[in-house]
PDB file of C-alpha atoms in Angstrom:
ATOM      1  CA  MET A   1     -12.937  -4.616 -11.682  1.00 61.00           C
ATOM      2  CA  VAL A   2     -10.754  -3.740 -14.093  1.00 67.00           C
ATOM      3  CA  PRO A   3      -6.233  -2.960 -13.877  1.00 69.00           C
ATOM      4  CA  ASP A   4      -7.650   0.585 -14.908  1.00 85.00           C
ATOM      5  CA  SER A   5     -10.203   0.432 -12.683  1.00 94.00           C
ATOM      6  CA  TYR A   6      -7.638   0.451  -9.779  1.00 97.00           C
ATOM      7  CA  MET A   7      -5.188   1.846 -11.352  1.00 97.00           C
ATOM      8  CA  GLN A   8      -7.641   4.895 -11.315  1.00 97.00           C
ATOM      9  CA  LEU A   9      -7.696   4.480  -7.740  1.00 98.00           C
ATOM     10  CA  ALA A  10      -4.557   5.105  -7.266  1.00 98.00           C
ATOM     11  CA  LEU A  11      -5.016   8.857  -9.672  1.00 98.00           C
ATOM     12  CA  GLU A  12      -7.006   9.690  -6.821  1.00 98.00           C
ATOM     13  CA  GLN A  13      -4.917   8.790  -4.074  1.00 98.00           C
ATOM     14  CA  ALA A  14      -2.883  10.510  -6.572  1.00 98.00           C
ATOM     15  CA  GLN A  15      -5.455  13.786  -6.091  1.00 98.00           C
ATOM     16  CA  GLN A  16      -5.279  13.867  -1.838  1.00 98.00           C
ATOM     17  CA  ALA A  17      -1.441  13.973  -2.001  1.00 98.00           C
ATOM     18  CA  TRP A  18      -1.542  17.188  -4.328  1.00 97.00           C
ATOM     19  CA  ASP A  19      -3.681  18.489  -1.918  1.00 97.00           C
ATOM     20  CA  LEU A  20      -2.094  17.724   0.694  1.00 97.00           C
ATOM     21  CA  GLY A  21       1.742  19.505  -0.823  1.00 96.00           C
ATOM     22  CA  GLU A  22       2.652  15.620  -1.044  1.00 97.00           C
ATOM     23  CA  VAL A  23       4.318  14.352  -4.705  1.00 97.00           C
ATOM     24  CA  PRO A  24       0.741  13.511  -5.457  1.00 98.00           C
ATOM     25  CA  VAL A  25       1.545   9.919  -5.728  1.00 98.00           C
ATOM     26  CA  GLY A  26      -1.400   6.697  -5.111  1.00 98.00           C
ATOM     27  CA  ALA A  27      -1.490   3.335  -4.292  1.00 98.00           C
ATOM     28  CA  VAL A  28      -4.283   0.546  -4.365  1.00 98.00           C
ATOM     29  CA  VAL A  29      -3.827  -3.031  -3.184  1.00 98.00           C
ATOM     30  CA  VAL A  30      -5.797  -5.810  -3.711  1.00 98.00           C
ATOM     31  CA  LYS A  31      -6.234  -9.124  -3.595  1.00 97.00           C
ATOM     32  CA  ASP A  32      -9.086 -11.086  -4.828  1.00 96.00           C
ATOM     33  CA  GLY A  33     -10.516  -8.097  -6.634  1.00 94.00           C
ATOM     34  CA  GLU A  34     -11.138  -5.951  -3.573  1.00 96.00           C
ATOM     35  CA  VAL A  35      -9.206  -3.425  -2.588  1.00 97.00           C
ATOM     36  CA  ILE A  36      -8.481  -3.603   1.292  1.00 98.00           C
ATOM     37  CA  ALA A  37      -5.889  -0.427   1.322  1.00 98.00           C
ATOM     38  CA  VAL A  38      -5.352   2.036  -0.293  1.00 98.00           C
ATOM     39  CA  GLY A  39      -2.130   5.127   0.477  1.00 98.00           C
ATOM     40  CA  CYS A  40      -1.630   8.517  -0.907  1.00 98.00           C
ATOM     41  CA  ASN A  41       2.526   9.665  -0.173  1.00 98.00           C
ATOM     42  CA  GLN A  42       2.930  11.828   2.989  1.00 98.00           C
ATOM     43  CA  PRO A  43       6.614  12.304   4.172  1.00 98.00           C
ATOM     44  CA  ILE A  44       6.743  16.109   4.390  1.00 97.00           C
ATOM     45  CA  GLY A  45       3.104  15.972   6.636  1.00 97.00           C
ATOM     46  CA  ARG A  46       4.006  12.252   8.862  1.00 97.00           C
ATOM     47  CA  HIS A  47       7.553  13.287   9.408  1.00 98.00           C
ATOM     48  CA  ASP A  48       8.448  10.378   7.598  1.00 98.00           C
ATOM     49  CA  PRO A  49      11.282   9.149   4.940  1.00 97.00           C
ATOM     50  CA  THR A  50       8.854   5.594   5.162  1.00 98.00           C
ATOM     51  CA  ALA A  51       5.457   7.712   4.260  1.00 98.00           C
ATOM     52  CA  HIS A  52       5.186   6.350   0.407  1.00 98.00           C
ATOM     53  CA  ALA A  53       2.238   6.091  -0.614  1.00 98.00           C
ATOM     54  CA  GLU A  54       3.094   2.578  -1.593  1.00 98.00           C
ATOM     55  CA  ILE A  55       4.330   2.002   2.241  1.00 98.00           C
ATOM     56  CA  VAL A  56       1.880   3.152   3.206  1.00 98.00           C
ATOM     57  CA  ALA A  57      -0.311   1.345   1.423  1.00 98.00           C
ATOM     58  CA  LEU A  58       1.135  -1.568   2.957  1.00 98.00           C
ATOM     59  CA  ARG A  59       0.835  -0.625   6.134  1.00 98.00           C
ATOM     60  CA  ALA A  60      -2.866  -0.453   5.897  1.00 98.00           C
ATOM     61  CA  ALA A  61      -3.261  -4.116   3.878  1.00 98.00           C
ATOM     62  CA  ALA A  62      -1.442  -5.295   7.017  1.00 98.00           C
ATOM     63  CA  GLU A  63      -3.467  -4.586   8.814  1.00 98.00           C
ATOM     64  CA  LYS A  64      -6.338  -5.222   7.904  1.00 97.00           C
ATOM     65  CA  LEU A  65      -6.045  -9.326   6.820  1.00 97.00           C
ATOM     66  CA  GLY A  66      -3.855  -9.307  10.285  1.00 97.00           C
ATOM     67  CA  ASN A  67      -0.449 -10.330   8.560  1.00 97.00           C
ATOM     68  CA  TYR A  68       2.404  -8.709   7.406  1.00 96.00           C
ATOM     69  CA  ARG A  69       2.203 -10.686   4.545  1.00 97.00           C
ATOM     70  CA  LEU A  70       0.701  -9.979   1.756  1.00 97.00           C
ATOM     71  CA  PRO A  71       0.323 -13.224  -0.608  1.00 94.00           C
ATOM     72  CA  GLY A  72      -1.913 -13.347  -3.794  1.00 96.00           C
ATOM     73  CA  CYS A  73      -2.318  -9.324  -3.357  1.00 98.00           C
ATOM     74  CA  GLU A  74      -1.575  -7.298  -5.837  1.00 97.00           C
ATOM     75  CA  MET A  75      -1.099  -2.915  -5.651  1.00 98.00           C
ATOM     76  CA  TYR A  76      -1.532  -0.724  -7.808  1.00 98.00           C
ATOM     77  CA  VAL A  77       0.814   2.887  -8.239  1.00 98.00           C
ATOM     78  CA  THR A  78       0.875   5.600 -10.347  1.00 98.00           C
ATOM     79  CA  LEU A  79       4.959   6.023 -10.147  1.00 98.00           C
ATOM     80  CA  GLU A  80       6.982   3.119 -10.769  1.00 97.00           C
ATOM     81  CA  PRO A  81       8.825   2.161  -6.599  1.00 97.00           C
ATOM     82  CA  CYS A  82      12.262   3.368  -5.621  1.00 97.00           C
ATOM     83  CA  VAL A  83      14.728   0.566  -4.326  1.00 95.00           C
ATOM     84  CA  MET A  84      13.036   1.316  -0.812  1.00 97.00           C
ATOM     85  CA  CYS A  85      10.313   0.114  -1.631  1.00 97.00           C
ATOM     86  CA  SER A  86      10.561  -2.694  -4.067  1.00 95.00           C
ATOM     87  CA  GLY A  87      12.422  -4.057  -1.038  1.00 94.00           C
ATOM     88  CA  ALA A  88       9.223  -3.062   0.751  1.00 96.00           C
ATOM     89  CA  MET A  89       6.728  -5.692  -1.016  1.00 96.00           C
ATOM     90  CA  MET A  90       9.263  -8.500  -1.765  1.00 94.00           C
ATOM     91  CA  HIS A  91       9.233  -8.497   2.225  1.00 94.00           C
ATOM     92  CA  ALA A  92       5.329  -8.832   2.284  1.00 96.00           C
ATOM     93  CA  ARG A  93       5.728 -11.913  -0.387  1.00 95.00           C
ATOM     94  CA  LEU A  94       2.817  -9.083  -2.993  1.00 96.00           C
ATOM     95  CA  ALA A  95       1.964 -11.677  -6.505  1.00 96.00           C
ATOM     96  CA  ARG A  96       2.421  -8.673  -8.759  1.00 96.00           C
ATOM     97  CA  VAL A  97       2.941  -4.074  -9.032  1.00 96.00           C
ATOM     98  CA  VAL A  98       1.630  -2.861 -11.770  1.00 97.00           C
ATOM     99  CA  TYR A  99       2.668   1.413 -12.173  1.00 97.00           C
ATOM    100  CA  GLY A 100       1.571   3.277 -14.285  1.00 97.00           C
ATOM    101  CA  ALA A 101       4.796   6.305 -15.384  1.00 97.00           C
ATOM    102  CA  SER A 102       7.822   4.953 -14.830  1.00 96.00           C
ATOM    103  CA  ASP A 103      10.565   7.130 -13.008  1.00 95.00           C
ATOM    104  CA  PRO A 104      14.112   7.365 -14.575  1.00 93.00           C
ATOM    105  CA  LYS A 105      16.030   8.727 -11.729  1.00 95.00           C
ATOM    106  CA  THR A 106      14.568   6.868  -8.638  1.00 93.00           C
ATOM    107  CA  GLY A 107      12.778   3.807 -10.847  1.00 94.00           C
ATOM    108  CA  ALA A 108      13.898   0.008  -9.093  1.00 90.00           C
ATOM    109  CA  CYS A 109      10.930  -2.148 -11.212  1.00 91.00           C
ATOM    110  CA  GLY A 110      13.878  -1.346 -14.886  1.00 89.00           C
ATOM    111  CA  SER A 111      13.605   2.166 -15.094  1.00 91.00           C
ATOM    112  CA  VAL A 112      17.534   2.573 -12.772  1.00 93.00           C
ATOM    113  CA  VAL A 113      17.583  -1.131 -11.246  1.00 89.00           C
ATOM    114  CA  ASN A 114      15.224  -3.654 -11.854  1.00 88.00           C
ATOM    115  CA  LEU A 115      15.250  -5.799  -7.779  1.00 85.00           C
ATOM    116  CA  PHE A 116      12.477  -7.435  -9.087  1.00 86.00           C
ATOM    117  CA  GLU A 117      14.957 -10.193 -11.833  1.00 85.00           C
ATOM    118  CA  GLN A 118      17.598 -10.109  -8.788  1.00 84.00           C
ATOM    119  CA  GLU A 119      17.834 -14.011  -8.935  1.00 82.00           C
ATOM    120  CA  GLN A 120      19.968 -14.176  -5.705  1.00 81.00           C
ATOM    121  CA  LEU A 121      16.248 -12.354  -4.117  1.00 78.00           C
ATOM    122  CA  ASN A 122      14.170 -15.496  -3.176  1.00 76.00           C
ATOM    123  CA  HIS A 123      10.501 -13.704  -3.743  1.00 77.00           C
ATOM    124  CA  HIS A 124       9.948 -12.295  -7.633  1.00 79.00           C
ATOM    125  CA  THR A 125       6.943 -10.246  -7.686  1.00 90.00           C
ATOM    126  CA  GLU A 126       5.182  -9.471 -11.428  1.00 91.00           C
ATOM    127  CA  ILE A 127       5.639  -6.312 -12.492  1.00 94.00           C
ATOM    128  CA  VAL A 128       3.079  -4.821 -15.136  1.00 94.00           C
ATOM    129  CA  GLY A 129       4.037  -0.765 -15.811  1.00 95.00           C
ATOM    130  CA  GLY A 130       2.720   1.211 -17.969  1.00 94.00           C
ATOM    131  CA  VAL A 131      -1.206   1.088 -17.393  1.00 95.00           C
ATOM    132  CA  MET A 132      -2.697   4.747 -17.542  1.00 96.00           C
ATOM    133  CA  ALA A 133       1.248   5.456 -17.791  1.00 96.00           C
ATOM    134  CA  GLU A 134       0.189   9.083 -19.727  1.00 97.00           C
ATOM    135  CA  GLU A 135      -2.115   9.932 -16.782  1.00 97.00           C
ATOM    136  CA  CYS A 136       0.139   9.029 -14.252  1.00 97.00           C
ATOM    137  CA  GLY A 137       2.419  11.351 -15.708  1.00 96.00           C
ATOM    138  CA  ALA A 138       0.506  14.072 -16.701  1.00 97.00           C
ATOM    139  CA  MET A 139      -0.607  14.183 -12.469  1.00 97.00           C
ATOM    140  CA  LEU A 140       2.893  14.460 -12.137  1.00 96.00           C
ATOM    141  CA  LYS A 141       4.737  16.994 -14.209  1.00 96.00           C
ATOM    142  CA  ASN A 142       1.421  18.537 -13.599  1.00 97.00           C
ATOM    143  CA  PHE A 143       1.559  19.265 -10.444  1.00 97.00           C
ATOM    144  CA  PHE A 144       5.939  20.357 -10.678  1.00 95.00           C
ATOM    145  CA  ALA A 145       4.799  22.605 -13.638  1.00 93.00           C
ATOM    146  CA  ALA A 146       2.708  24.382 -10.657  1.00 93.00           C
ATOM    147  CA  ARG A 147       5.147  23.778  -7.934  1.00 91.00           C
ATOM    148  CA  ARG A 148       7.538  26.253 -10.040  1.00 91.00           C
ATOM    149  CA  ALA A 149       5.031  28.803 -11.042  1.00 89.00           C
ATOM    150  CA  ALA A 150       4.588  29.132  -7.552  1.00 86.00           C
ATOM    151  CA  ALA A 151       8.009  29.166  -6.918  1.00 84.00           C
ATOM    152  CA  THR A 152       8.508  31.918  -9.518  1.00 86.00           C
ATOM    153  CA  ALA A 153       6.237  33.659  -8.593  1.00 84.00           C
ATOM    154  CA  ALA A 154       6.967  34.340  -5.294  1.00 81.00           C
ATOM    155  CA  ARG A 155      10.682  35.116  -5.969  1.00 82.00           C
ATOM    156  CA  ARG A 156       9.108  38.037  -8.437  1.00 81.00           C
ATOM    157  CA  ALA A 157       6.830  39.314  -5.516  1.00 83.00           C
ATOM    158  CA  THR A 158       9.962  39.312  -3.245  1.00 83.00           C
ATOM    159  CA  GLN A 159      11.550  40.917  -5.554  1.00 81.00           C
ATOM    160  CA  GLU A 160       9.025  43.849  -6.337  1.00 72.00           C
TER     161      GLU A 160
END
């Protein structure tokens, strides 16, 4: 598979998150060309602030490999990871992180801060951004537009 194929799988995971009423972010972990784990955002449904797509996928990959370290693994995620997820990726020793849309509010791969460039930290993961950025960004924009429209409709209904 090529990076776009993995990102397409991540977008499918993002759609699952949307279907659950969660912010649509999806993640896929790949090792040696094989998808070993997937994850979608689930903090609301799981009542867990750490249940971001990336963390869900990291946990599944670690379980599958029987190791909390994931050397040689790559993650494909639809949105630039936050500080929490970036820290977990470094602790897992991911070889590479490929993300779609940038996150100008919480992105920790360069948009707000770049944890992966901190020389003081002992692991340096390769970062590739902007893969299928338009598709990934459009899903997020459409999700939030739909939520705003639903909120507006609900306000109007209560005013009538």
